[in-house]
Amino acid sequence: MKRIVLLLLVMLVVPFAQKVHASNIVIQVNEEATVFDNRSGSLEQVGTLSGGQTFEVTKDYGANWWQIRWGGNYGYVDKRYTTVVPTITYKNTVPSVAKIKDFIVATKVTPIYDNTGNKLVQFATLSQGVRFPIYSRMGSWYGIAVNGRLGYVHSNFVKEEKGQDTTDTSTKPSEKPKPTPTPPSKQNGYIEALENTVLYDLRREQPMTIATLLKGQQLEVSSVGDETYVQVRWGKTFVYAEKAKVKFVNTPNYKNSGRDLAVNNQFFIPISGNSEIYDRTANQLQPFAKLDTNRRYPILRKEANWYVTTIGGREGYIHSSKVALDRGVPVMMYHHLLKANELGRFTNVSTTMTDTQFANEMKYLKDKKFETVSTADLLRFMRNEITLPAYSIVLTFDDGLLSTREYAYPILKKYGFQATQFLITYRNEYSPAEQMFNYNDLQALSRQDMERMQDVFTYESHTYNLHDMIGNKGKMLLIPYHEVVQDLKRSVTIIPGAKAFAYPFGQYTTNTIYAVKEAGFAMAFSTRPGYNNPYDDVYQIKRLYSDQQTSLAQYKKMVSPYAQ
């Protein structure tokens, strides 16, 4: 009798196990991967999957793409950023099909968290404007079913939207939700400017002027949901016009329709006060918008001597003589500052420069109205979550030296600039609180120094105690992997919240990058020369430097947003 019961159990369990585990491929994301929606006929970013996370695939979609479930529809992930693995590594699977009444709409890039462990772990994001069915509610958190996995998003990042009853299809792909109409309606599909109307990017803390829609000109509407603003598409994101300054019309009076999402990953910067973009469909140049001269604009294509960009569903032409190709955001690397009469043994040392040279460089940045950007905003820029002004720069200092207190801090404070220090935290941990500056020595900042300069500096990691050379190699490359991770995690105990890392001596390998990621850092800085653009590798950020032989003219060319 017992043998019969056991046999029946095996017959019941085995087919079920095959149904659950054998139907779908499982992938692991090697680095952050974008999720695209293709229903509009072109690829539209709707979110991202976090590096190191695993996901089930609903379909092998040809040579280049995986298909996954995404908010009641499908999303597509580039295979190049993934590896096929045996099984999923998470526990927060959605246990059953649930009735869905309402939705969230992401008001900004929205992190999605797994809460099954001792801390929240981000495993994906929603792009701004993406609508997603609510699976559950828990205080200030919304639960959403992401490809059969339960994730939580905070109410600060989304707004709730009422909808019709439907079924969450994350675990039942055969059942599709009833579509809810999305704004705008046919009756208000376009806006017409009642006066010259500014178009704003609202993704940063302060609104950024992107362009001015000229009086009487029209653009296609993307959303009318906000009380104050109407949303129109700009490349792969959105800009906003004040509703009070526009009227809604049923049909457009223009013919130069364009596909905003078809822009590539190249940008131009207007360099002339005459920065209008033109409609060329009537065999004449008709300006319909004016661009800001301190912004980057996506390039749709080039035609002869004209660059074509797009905004609000319209193609705009600007002559190549009026623009320059954007080369990306420069990150400057500094170390040690001294007065000219203090140089001594540091004369002609590449990591040391005079306070006068540094002051002249900062004055130039101020005169040219550069914005000094935080490493956090640089990360968002490189993930294509925000745009930055054309005249943006990131200022970094390696090693956490006391000379930055003496010379860099007062100059930066004078100009209202911000900068980042990468600290060898063992040295800062044991540095005396009230130490006199000795220009003959290399001294480390104390914790008290760091606290006093928080209005200018943020602090990130340069290891806890791995900043040493053994022969011609850095110690970080020579010790066991787990010891590297342990050291990096220890460095953060001195600077809680640190998310950026700088490789000692600029040396790193693939294993080093893995260790930096495992230690919890979201980005890492190299000493490779160059500029940084959206979708560049955020664990190999390029930097530039000037030394005692760098003239101010050379520095000006170095930091320019375009080649001169």
Coordinates of C-alpha atoms in Angstrom, one line a residue:
M1 CA 0.0 0.0 0.0
K2 CA 2.8 2.4 0.9
R3 CA 4.5 1.7 -2.4
I4 CA 1.3 2.5 -4.3
V5 CA 0.9 5.9 -2.4
L6 CA 4.5 6.8 -3.1
L7 CA 4.2 6.0 -6.8
L8 CA 1.1 8.1 -7.0
L9 CA 2.9 11.0 -5.3
V10 CA 5.8 10.8 -7.8
M11 CA 3.4 10.7 -10.7
L12 CA 1.7 13.9 -9.4
V13 CA 4.9 15.8 -8.5
V14 CA 7.2 15.2 -11.4
P15 CA 4.9 16.6 -14.2
F16 CA 4.3 19.7 -12.0
A17 CA 8.0 20.2 -11.4
Q18 CA 8.6 20.0 -15.2
K19 CA 5.9 22.5 -15.8
V20 CA 7.4 25.0 -13.4
H21 CA 11.1 24.7 -14.1
A22 CA 11.5 23.5 -17.6
S23 CA 9.3 25.9 -19.5
N24 CA 11.5 29.1 -19.2
I25 CA 15.1 30.0 -19.8
V26 CA 16.7 31.9 -16.8
I27 CA 19.1 34.7 -17.5
Q28 CA 21.5 36.6 -15.2
V29 CA 22.1 40.3 -16.0
N30 CA 25.9 40.9 -16.3
E31 CA 25.5 44.7 -15.9
E32 CA 22.5 46.9 -15.9
A33 CA 20.3 46.1 -18.9
T34 CA 17.6 48.2 -20.5
V35 CA 14.1 46.9 -20.9
F36 CA 12.4 48.0 -24.2
D37 CA 8.8 48.1 -25.3
N38 CA 8.4 47.7 -29.1
R39 CA 4.6 48.3 -29.5
S40 CA 5.0 51.7 -31.0
G41 CA 7.1 50.4 -33.9
S42 CA 10.4 51.5 -32.4
L43 CA 12.2 50.6 -29.2
E44 CA 11.1 52.7 -26.2
Q45 CA 12.9 52.3 -22.8
V46 CA 10.5 51.3 -20.1
G47 CA 12.9 50.2 -17.3
T48 CA 16.1 48.4 -16.4
L49 CA 17.2 45.2 -14.9
S50 CA 19.9 45.4 -12.3
G51 CA 23.3 43.7 -12.7
G52 CA 23.7 40.4 -10.9
Q53 CA 19.9 39.7 -10.8
T54 CA 18.2 36.7 -12.4
F55 CA 15.0 36.6 -14.4
E56 CA 12.9 34.1 -16.2
V57 CA 12.5 34.5 -20.0
T58 CA 9.1 34.0 -21.6
K59 CA 10.6 33.7 -25.1
D60 CA 14.0 33.5 -26.9
Y61 CA 13.3 36.3 -29.4
G62 CA 15.8 35.7 -32.1
A63 CA 19.6 36.3 -32.2
N64 CA 19.7 39.5 -30.2
W65 CA 16.7 39.7 -27.7
W66 CA 15.1 38.0 -24.8
Q67 CA 11.3 38.6 -24.2
I68 CA 10.1 39.0 -20.6
R69 CA 6.7 40.0 -19.0
W70 CA 6.5 43.7 -18.2
G71 CA 3.4 45.3 -16.7
G72 CA 0.8 43.2 -18.5
N73 CA 2.7 43.4 -21.8
Y74 CA 6.2 42.3 -23.0
G75 CA 9.6 43.8 -22.6
Y76 CA 12.8 43.1 -24.5
V77 CA 16.3 42.7 -23.2
D78 CA 19.5 42.7 -25.2
K79 CA 21.2 39.3 -24.9
R80 CA 24.7 40.9 -24.9
Y81 CA 24.2 42.0 -21.3
T82 CA 23.0 38.6 -20.0
T83 CA 24.2 35.1 -19.3
V84 CA 22.0 32.0 -19.3
V85 CA 22.1 30.3 -15.8
P86 CA 20.5 27.2 -14.4
T87 CA 18.0 28.7 -12.0
I88 CA 16.6 31.8 -10.5
T89 CA 18.3 33.2 -7.3
Y90 CA 15.4 35.0 -5.8
K91 CA 12.6 33.9 -3.5
N92 CA 10.0 36.6 -4.0
T93 CA 8.0 34.8 -6.8
V94 CA 4.4 35.9 -7.2
P95 CA 2.4 33.0 -5.6
S96 CA -0.9 33.4 -7.5
V97 CA -2.9 35.4 -10.0
A98 CA -4.4 38.5 -8.4
K99 CA -7.2 40.8 -9.5
I100 CA -5.8 44.3 -10.4
K101 CA -7.9 47.4 -10.1
D102 CA -5.4 50.2 -10.0
F103 CA -2.1 51.3 -11.4
I104 CA 1.0 53.3 -10.6
V105 CA 2.7 55.7 -13.0
A106 CA 6.4 56.4 -12.4
T107 CA 6.9 60.2 -12.0
K108 CA 10.7 59.7 -12.2
V109 CA 13.1 56.8 -12.6
T110 CA 11.7 54.4 -10.0
P111 CA 13.8 51.7 -8.2
I112 CA 12.1 48.3 -7.6
Y113 CA 13.2 46.4 -4.5
D114 CA 13.2 42.8 -3.3
N115 CA 12.4 42.8 0.5
T116 CA 12.8 39.1 1.3
G117 CA 16.3 39.5 2.9
N118 CA 17.6 41.6 5.7
K119 CA 17.7 44.7 3.5
L120 CA 16.1 46.1 0.4
V121 CA 17.8 44.9 -2.7
Q122 CA 17.1 46.7 -6.0
F123 CA 16.6 44.4 -8.9
A124 CA 15.0 46.6 -11.5
T125 CA 13.7 50.1 -12.3
L126 CA 10.7 51.7 -14.0
S127 CA 11.3 54.5 -16.5
Q128 CA 9.6 57.8 -16.0
G129 CA 6.0 57.8 -17.3
V130 CA 5.7 54.0 -17.3
R131 CA 2.3 52.7 -16.1
F132 CA 2.3 49.4 -14.1
P133 CA -0.5 47.4 -12.4
I134 CA -0.5 47.4 -8.6
Y135 CA -0.3 43.9 -7.1
S136 CA -0.5 44.9 -3.4
R137 CA -0.1 47.8 -1.0
M138 CA 2.0 48.0 2.2
G139 CA 2.1 51.3 4.0
S140 CA 4.0 53.8 1.7
W141 CA 5.0 51.0 -0.6
Y142 CA 3.3 49.5 -3.7
G143 CA 3.9 45.9 -4.6
I144 CA 4.1 45.2 -8.4
A145 CA 4.6 41.9 -10.2
V146 CA 7.6 42.2 -12.4
N147 CA 8.0 39.2 -14.7
G148 CA 6.6 36.9 -12.0
R149 CA 8.6 38.5 -9.2
L150 CA 7.1 40.6 -6.5
G151 CA 8.9 44.0 -6.1
Y152 CA 8.2 47.1 -4.1
V153 CA 8.3 50.7 -5.1
H154 CA 8.0 53.7 -2.8
S155 CA 5.1 56.1 -3.2
N156 CA 7.5 59.1 -3.4
F157 CA 8.5 57.9 -6.9
V158 CA 5.0 57.2 -8.4
K159 CA 1.4 58.4 -8.5
E160 CA -1.6 56.1 -8.3
E161 CA -4.1 55.9 -11.1
K162 CA -7.5 54.3 -11.0
G163 CA -8.2 51.7 -13.6
Q164 CA -10.6 48.9 -14.6
D165 CA -10.6 45.4 -13.2
T166 CA -8.2 43.2 -15.0
T167 CA -5.9 40.3 -14.2
D168 CA -2.2 40.5 -13.5
T169 CA -0.6 38.7 -16.4
S170 CA 2.9 38.4 -14.9
T171 CA 2.1 34.8 -14.0
K172 CA -0.6 34.1 -16.7
P173 CA 0.8 35.3 -20.1
S174 CA -2.3 34.0 -21.9
E175 CA -4.6 36.5 -20.3
K176 CA -4.1 40.1 -21.4
P177 CA -5.4 43.1 -19.3
K178 CA -8.2 45.3 -20.6
P179 CA -6.5 48.4 -22.0
T180 CA -7.1 51.7 -20.3
P181 CA -7.0 54.7 -22.6
T182 CA -3.9 56.8 -22.1
P183 CA -3.9 60.6 -22.5
P184 CA -4.1 62.6 -24.6
S185 CA -7.4 62.0 -26.2
K186 CA -7.9 62.7 -29.9
Q187 CA -9.5 66.1 -28.9
N188 CA -6.2 67.4 -27.4
G189 CA -3.5 65.6 -29.3
Y190 CA -1.5 68.7 -30.0
I191 CA -0.5 72.0 -28.3
E192 CA -0.1 75.4 -29.9
A193 CA 2.0 78.0 -28.1
L194 CA 0.0 81.2 -27.3
E195 CA 3.3 82.9 -26.7
N196 CA 7.0 81.9 -26.8
T197 CA 6.8 79.0 -24.4
V198 CA 9.7 77.4 -22.5
L199 CA 10.0 73.6 -22.5
Y200 CA 11.4 72.2 -19.3
D201 CA 13.2 69.0 -18.3
L202 CA 12.0 68.2 -14.8
R203 CA 14.1 65.2 -13.9
R204 CA 16.7 67.1 -11.8
E205 CA 16.1 69.0 -8.6
Q206 CA 15.7 72.2 -10.5
P207 CA 13.8 72.6 -13.8
M208 CA 16.1 72.9 -16.8
T209 CA 15.2 75.0 -19.8
I210 CA 15.6 72.8 -22.9
A211 CA 14.0 74.8 -25.7
T212 CA 11.5 77.6 -26.4
L213 CA 8.5 76.7 -28.6
L214 CA 7.8 79.8 -30.7
K215 CA 4.4 81.5 -30.7
G216 CA 1.9 79.8 -32.9
Q217 CA 4.0 76.6 -33.3
Q218 CA 2.7 73.2 -32.4
L219 CA 3.9 69.9 -30.9
E220 CA 2.4 66.5 -30.4
V221 CA 1.2 65.8 -26.8
S222 CA 2.4 62.8 -24.9
S223 CA 0.4 63.3 -21.7
V224 CA -1.9 65.8 -20.1
G225 CA -2.2 64.2 -16.7
D226 CA -0.3 66.9 -14.7
E227 CA -2.3 69.9 -13.4
T228 CA 0.3 72.5 -14.3
Y229 CA 2.2 71.0 -17.3
V230 CA 1.6 69.2 -20.5
Q231 CA 4.1 66.6 -21.5
V232 CA 5.7 66.2 -24.9
R233 CA 8.4 63.8 -26.0
W234 CA 12.0 64.8 -26.4
G235 CA 14.2 62.0 -27.8
K236 CA 14.0 59.1 -25.3
T237 CA 12.6 61.3 -22.5
F238 CA 10.1 64.1 -22.0
V239 CA 9.9 67.9 -21.6
Y240 CA 7.1 70.0 -20.2
A241 CA 5.2 73.2 -21.2
E242 CA 3.0 75.2 -18.9
K243 CA -0.6 74.6 -19.7
A244 CA -1.4 78.3 -19.2
K245 CA 0.8 79.2 -22.1
V246 CA -0.6 76.8 -24.7
K247 CA -3.9 75.8 -26.2
F248 CA -5.0 72.3 -27.4
V249 CA -5.8 71.6 -31.0
N250 CA -7.2 68.6 -32.8
T251 CA -4.9 68.3 -35.8
P252 CA -1.4 69.6 -36.5
N253 CA -0.7 72.4 -39.0
Y254 CA 2.8 71.0 -39.7
K255 CA 4.1 68.2 -41.9
N256 CA 7.6 67.6 -40.5
S257 CA 6.6 64.7 -38.2
G258 CA 9.5 62.8 -36.6
R259 CA 10.1 59.8 -34.5
D260 CA 11.7 61.0 -31.3
L261 CA 12.6 57.5 -30.2
A262 CA 14.7 56.9 -33.3
V263 CA 17.5 59.3 -32.1
N264 CA 20.9 57.7 -31.6
N265 CA 23.4 58.1 -28.9
Q266 CA 25.1 61.2 -30.4
F267 CA 24.5 64.8 -29.4
F268 CA 25.2 68.3 -30.6
I269 CA 25.6 71.5 -28.7
P270 CA 24.5 74.9 -30.1
I271 CA 27.4 77.3 -30.3
S272 CA 25.7 80.3 -31.8
G273 CA 23.0 82.7 -30.5
N274 CA 21.1 81.9 -33.7
S275 CA 20.0 78.4 -32.4
E276 CA 16.6 78.0 -34.0
I277 CA 15.6 74.7 -35.4
Y278 CA 13.7 74.8 -38.7
D279 CA 10.8 73.1 -40.5
R280 CA 11.9 72.5 -44.1
T281 CA 8.8 70.8 -45.5
A282 CA 7.6 73.8 -47.5
N283 CA 10.9 74.3 -49.4
Q284 CA 11.7 77.1 -47.0
L285 CA 13.2 77.5 -43.6
Q286 CA 10.5 78.1 -41.0
P287 CA 11.8 78.2 -37.4
F288 CA 9.5 76.5 -34.9
A289 CA 11.7 76.3 -31.7
K290 CA 14.8 77.9 -30.3
L291 CA 17.4 75.7 -28.5
D292 CA 19.3 76.6 -25.3
T293 CA 23.1 77.1 -25.9
N294 CA 24.1 75.2 -22.8
R295 CA 22.3 71.9 -23.6
R296 CA 23.0 68.6 -25.4
Y297 CA 20.5 67.7 -28.2
P298 CA 20.0 64.2 -29.6
I299 CA 20.9 63.7 -33.2
L300 CA 18.3 61.9 -35.4
R301 CA 20.6 62.0 -38.5
K302 CA 22.7 64.4 -40.6
E303 CA 21.7 65.6 -44.1
A304 CA 24.5 67.3 -46.0
N305 CA 25.4 70.4 -43.9
W306 CA 22.4 70.1 -41.6
Y307 CA 21.8 68.2 -38.4
V308 CA 18.3 66.9 -37.7
T309 CA 17.0 66.6 -34.2
T310 CA 13.5 66.0 -32.9
I311 CA 11.2 67.4 -30.3
G312 CA 7.5 66.8 -29.6
G313 CA 7.1 64.6 -32.7
R314 CA 8.6 67.2 -35.1
E315 CA 11.9 67.1 -36.9
G316 CA 14.0 70.2 -36.7
Y317 CA 17.0 71.2 -38.8
I318 CA 20.0 73.3 -37.7
H319 CA 23.0 74.1 -39.8
S320 CA 26.3 72.4 -38.9
S321 CA 28.0 75.7 -38.6
K322 CA 25.8 76.6 -35.6
V323 CA 26.6 73.5 -33.5
A324 CA 29.5 71.3 -32.3
L325 CA 29.5 67.6 -31.6
D326 CA 29.3 66.9 -27.9
R327 CA 32.2 64.8 -26.6
G328 CA 30.8 64.2 -23.1
V329 CA 31.3 65.2 -19.5
P330 CA 34.9 65.8 -18.3
V331 CA 35.9 64.5 -14.9
M332 CA 39.0 66.3 -13.5
M333 CA 41.4 64.4 -11.2
Y334 CA 43.5 66.3 -8.7
H335 CA 45.7 65.2 -5.8
H336 CA 48.0 67.6 -4.0
L337 CA 48.2 71.4 -4.0
L338 CA 51.1 73.6 -2.7
K339 CA 52.2 77.1 -3.1
A340 CA 55.0 77.6 -5.6
N341 CA 57.6 78.3 -2.9
E342 CA 56.6 75.1 -1.1
L343 CA 57.0 72.6 -4.0
G344 CA 60.5 71.4 -3.1
R345 CA 60.6 67.7 -3.7
F346 CA 57.2 67.9 -5.4
T347 CA 58.5 70.0 -8.3
N348 CA 57.4 68.5 -11.6
V349 CA 55.6 65.7 -9.8
S350 CA 52.5 65.0 -11.9
T351 CA 50.1 64.7 -9.0
T352 CA 51.1 68.0 -7.5
M353 CA 50.1 71.5 -8.8
T354 CA 50.3 75.0 -7.4
D355 CA 47.4 76.7 -5.6
T356 CA 47.7 79.6 -8.1
Q357 CA 47.2 77.3 -11.1
F358 CA 44.3 75.6 -9.4
A359 CA 42.7 79.0 -8.6
N360 CA 43.1 80.1 -12.3
E361 CA 41.4 77.0 -13.5
M362 CA 38.5 77.4 -11.1
K363 CA 38.1 81.0 -12.1
Y364 CA 37.9 80.0 -15.7
L365 CA 35.2 77.5 -14.9
K366 CA 33.3 80.1 -13.0
D367 CA 33.7 82.7 -15.8
K368 CA 32.4 80.2 -18.4
K369 CA 29.4 79.3 -16.1
F370 CA 30.4 75.7 -15.7
E371 CA 28.3 73.6 -13.3
T372 CA 30.3 71.3 -11.0
V373 CA 28.3 68.1 -11.0
S374 CA 28.1 65.5 -8.2
T375 CA 29.2 61.9 -8.9
A376 CA 25.6 60.9 -8.2
D377 CA 24.3 63.1 -11.0
L378 CA 27.1 61.9 -13.3
L379 CA 25.9 58.3 -12.7
R380 CA 22.3 59.3 -13.6
F381 CA 23.6 61.0 -16.7
M382 CA 25.6 57.9 -17.8
R383 CA 22.5 55.8 -17.2
N384 CA 20.6 58.2 -19.5
E385 CA 18.2 59.1 -16.6
I386 CA 19.0 62.8 -16.8
T387 CA 20.7 65.3 -19.1
L388 CA 23.3 67.7 -17.9
P389 CA 24.2 71.2 -19.1
A390 CA 26.8 71.2 -21.9
Y391 CA 29.1 73.1 -19.5
S392 CA 29.2 70.5 -16.8
I393 CA 32.3 69.1 -15.1
V394 CA 33.0 66.8 -12.2
L395 CA 35.9 67.7 -9.9
T396 CA 37.6 64.9 -8.0
F397 CA 40.6 64.7 -5.6
D398 CA 42.4 61.4 -4.9
D399 CA 44.0 60.3 -1.6
G400 CA 42.2 62.7 0.9
L401 CA 45.3 64.9 1.5
L402 CA 45.4 67.8 4.0
S403 CA 46.5 70.2 1.3
T404 CA 43.0 70.2 0.0
R405 CA 41.9 71.7 3.3
E406 CA 44.5 74.4 3.0
Y407 CA 44.2 75.4 -0.6
A408 CA 41.4 73.6 -2.5
Y409 CA 38.6 74.1 -0.1
P410 CA 38.7 78.0 0.2
I411 CA 38.9 78.4 -3.6
L412 CA 36.0 76.0 -4.3
K413 CA 33.9 77.6 -1.6
K414 CA 34.6 81.1 -3.0
Y415 CA 33.1 80.0 -6.4
G416 CA 30.3 77.9 -5.0
F417 CA 31.7 74.7 -6.5
Q418 CA 31.3 71.1 -5.3
A419 CA 33.9 68.4 -5.5
T420 CA 34.4 64.7 -4.5
Q421 CA 37.3 63.4 -2.4
F422 CA 38.3 59.7 -2.8
L423 CA 39.7 58.7 0.6
I424 CA 42.1 56.0 1.7
T425 CA 40.0 55.7 4.9
Y426 CA 42.6 53.9 7.1
R427 CA 44.7 57.1 6.9
N428 CA 41.8 59.4 7.7
E429 CA 40.6 57.2 10.5
Y430 CA 43.8 57.6 12.4
S431 CA 44.8 61.1 11.4
P432 CA 45.0 63.6 14.4
A433 CA 42.1 66.0 14.8
E434 CA 44.0 69.3 15.0
Q435 CA 47.1 68.9 12.9
M436 CA 49.3 71.7 11.6
F437 CA 49.9 71.7 7.8
N438 CA 53.4 70.6 6.8
Y439 CA 54.1 71.2 3.2
N440 CA 57.1 68.9 3.2
D441 CA 54.9 65.9 4.0
L442 CA 51.8 64.1 2.6
Q443 CA 49.2 64.3 5.4
A444 CA 45.7 62.9 5.5
L445 CA 42.5 64.7 6.4
S446 CA 41.1 63.9 9.8
R447 CA 37.4 63.1 10.4
Q448 CA 37.0 66.6 11.9
D449 CA 38.4 68.1 8.7
M450 CA 36.0 66.1 6.6
E451 CA 33.0 67.2 8.7
R452 CA 34.0 70.9 8.4
M453 CA 34.2 70.8 4.6
Q454 CA 31.0 68.9 3.9
D455 CA 29.5 72.1 2.3
V456 CA 32.0 71.7 -0.5
F457 CA 33.2 68.1 -0.5
T458 CA 31.5 64.7 -0.7
Y459 CA 33.6 61.7 0.3
E460 CA 33.9 58.4 -1.5
S461 CA 36.2 55.4 -1.4
H462 CA 39.8 54.9 -2.5
T463 CA 40.1 51.6 -0.5
Y464 CA 40.5 51.3 3.3
N465 CA 44.2 50.3 3.2
L466 CA 45.1 49.0 -0.2
H467 CA 46.7 52.1 -1.7
D468 CA 50.3 50.6 -1.9
M469 CA 52.5 49.5 -4.7
I470 CA 54.3 46.1 -4.7
G471 CA 56.8 46.3 -7.5
N472 CA 54.9 47.9 -10.4
K473 CA 51.5 46.6 -9.4
G474 CA 49.0 47.9 -6.9
K475 CA 48.3 45.8 -3.8
M476 CA 44.6 45.5 -4.8
L477 CA 45.6 43.4 -7.8
L478 CA 47.8 41.0 -5.8
I479 CA 45.7 39.9 -2.8
P480 CA 42.9 37.3 -2.8
Y481 CA 39.5 38.5 -4.1
H482 CA 37.6 38.1 -0.8
E483 CA 40.2 40.3 1.0
V484 CA 39.7 43.0 -1.6
V485 CA 35.9 42.9 -1.0
Q486 CA 36.4 42.9 2.7
D487 CA 38.7 46.0 2.5
L488 CA 36.3 47.9 0.3
K489 CA 33.4 47.2 2.6
R490 CA 35.4 48.3 5.6
S491 CA 36.2 51.6 3.8
V492 CA 32.5 52.4 3.8
T493 CA 32.3 52.2 7.6
I494 CA 34.3 55.4 7.7
I495 CA 32.2 57.1 5.0
P496 CA 28.7 55.6 5.2
G497 CA 26.6 55.9 2.1
A498 CA 29.6 56.0 -0.3
K499 CA 28.7 54.7 -3.7
A500 CA 31.7 55.7 -5.9
F501 CA 35.1 54.2 -6.0
A502 CA 38.5 55.2 -7.5
Y503 CA 41.0 52.5 -8.5
P504 CA 44.4 53.0 -6.8
F505 CA 47.0 54.1 -9.3
G506 CA 44.3 53.6 -12.0
Q507 CA 45.0 49.8 -12.0
Y508 CA 42.2 47.3 -12.3
T509 CA 41.1 44.1 -13.9
T510 CA 37.8 42.3 -14.5
N511 CA 38.0 40.7 -11.1
T512 CA 38.6 44.1 -9.5
I513 CA 35.4 45.4 -11.1
Y514 CA 33.5 42.4 -9.8
A515 CA 34.9 43.1 -6.3
V516 CA 33.9 46.8 -6.5
K517 CA 30.4 45.8 -7.5
E518 CA 30.1 43.1 -4.8
A519 CA 31.2 45.7 -2.2
G520 CA 28.2 47.8 -3.1
F521 CA 29.6 50.6 -5.2
A522 CA 27.5 51.8 -8.1
M523 CA 30.3 53.4 -10.1
A524 CA 34.1 53.4 -10.3
F525 CA 36.7 55.9 -11.6
S526 CA 39.8 55.1 -13.6
T527 CA 42.7 57.2 -14.8
R528 CA 42.0 56.5 -18.5
P529 CA 41.8 59.8 -20.3
G530 CA 38.6 60.8 -22.1
Y531 CA 35.0 62.0 -21.6
N532 CA 31.9 60.3 -20.4
N533 CA 28.6 59.8 -22.2
P534 CA 25.3 58.0 -21.7
Y535 CA 25.6 54.2 -21.8
D536 CA 29.4 54.3 -21.2
D537 CA 30.6 51.7 -18.6
V538 CA 30.0 53.3 -15.2
Y539 CA 32.8 51.1 -13.7
Q540 CA 35.4 52.5 -16.1
I541 CA 34.7 56.2 -15.8
K542 CA 37.4 58.3 -17.6
R543 CA 39.2 61.2 -16.1
L544 CA 41.5 64.1 -17.2
Y545 CA 44.2 65.9 -15.2
S546 CA 46.4 68.9 -15.4
D547 CA 49.9 69.2 -13.9
Q548 CA 52.5 71.8 -13.4
Q549 CA 53.3 72.0 -17.1
T550 CA 49.7 72.4 -18.2
S551 CA 49.0 76.0 -19.5
L552 CA 45.6 77.6 -18.9
A553 CA 45.0 77.6 -22.7
Q554 CA 45.5 73.8 -22.7
Y555 CA 43.2 73.5 -19.7
K556 CA 40.5 75.4 -21.6
K557 CA 40.6 73.1 -24.5
M558 CA 40.7 70.1 -22.1
V559 CA 37.4 70.9 -20.3
S560 CA 35.5 72.2 -23.3
P561 CA 32.3 70.2 -24.0
Y562 CA 33.4 70.0 -27.7
A563 CA 36.7 69.8 -29.5
Q564 CA 38.2 73.2 -30.3

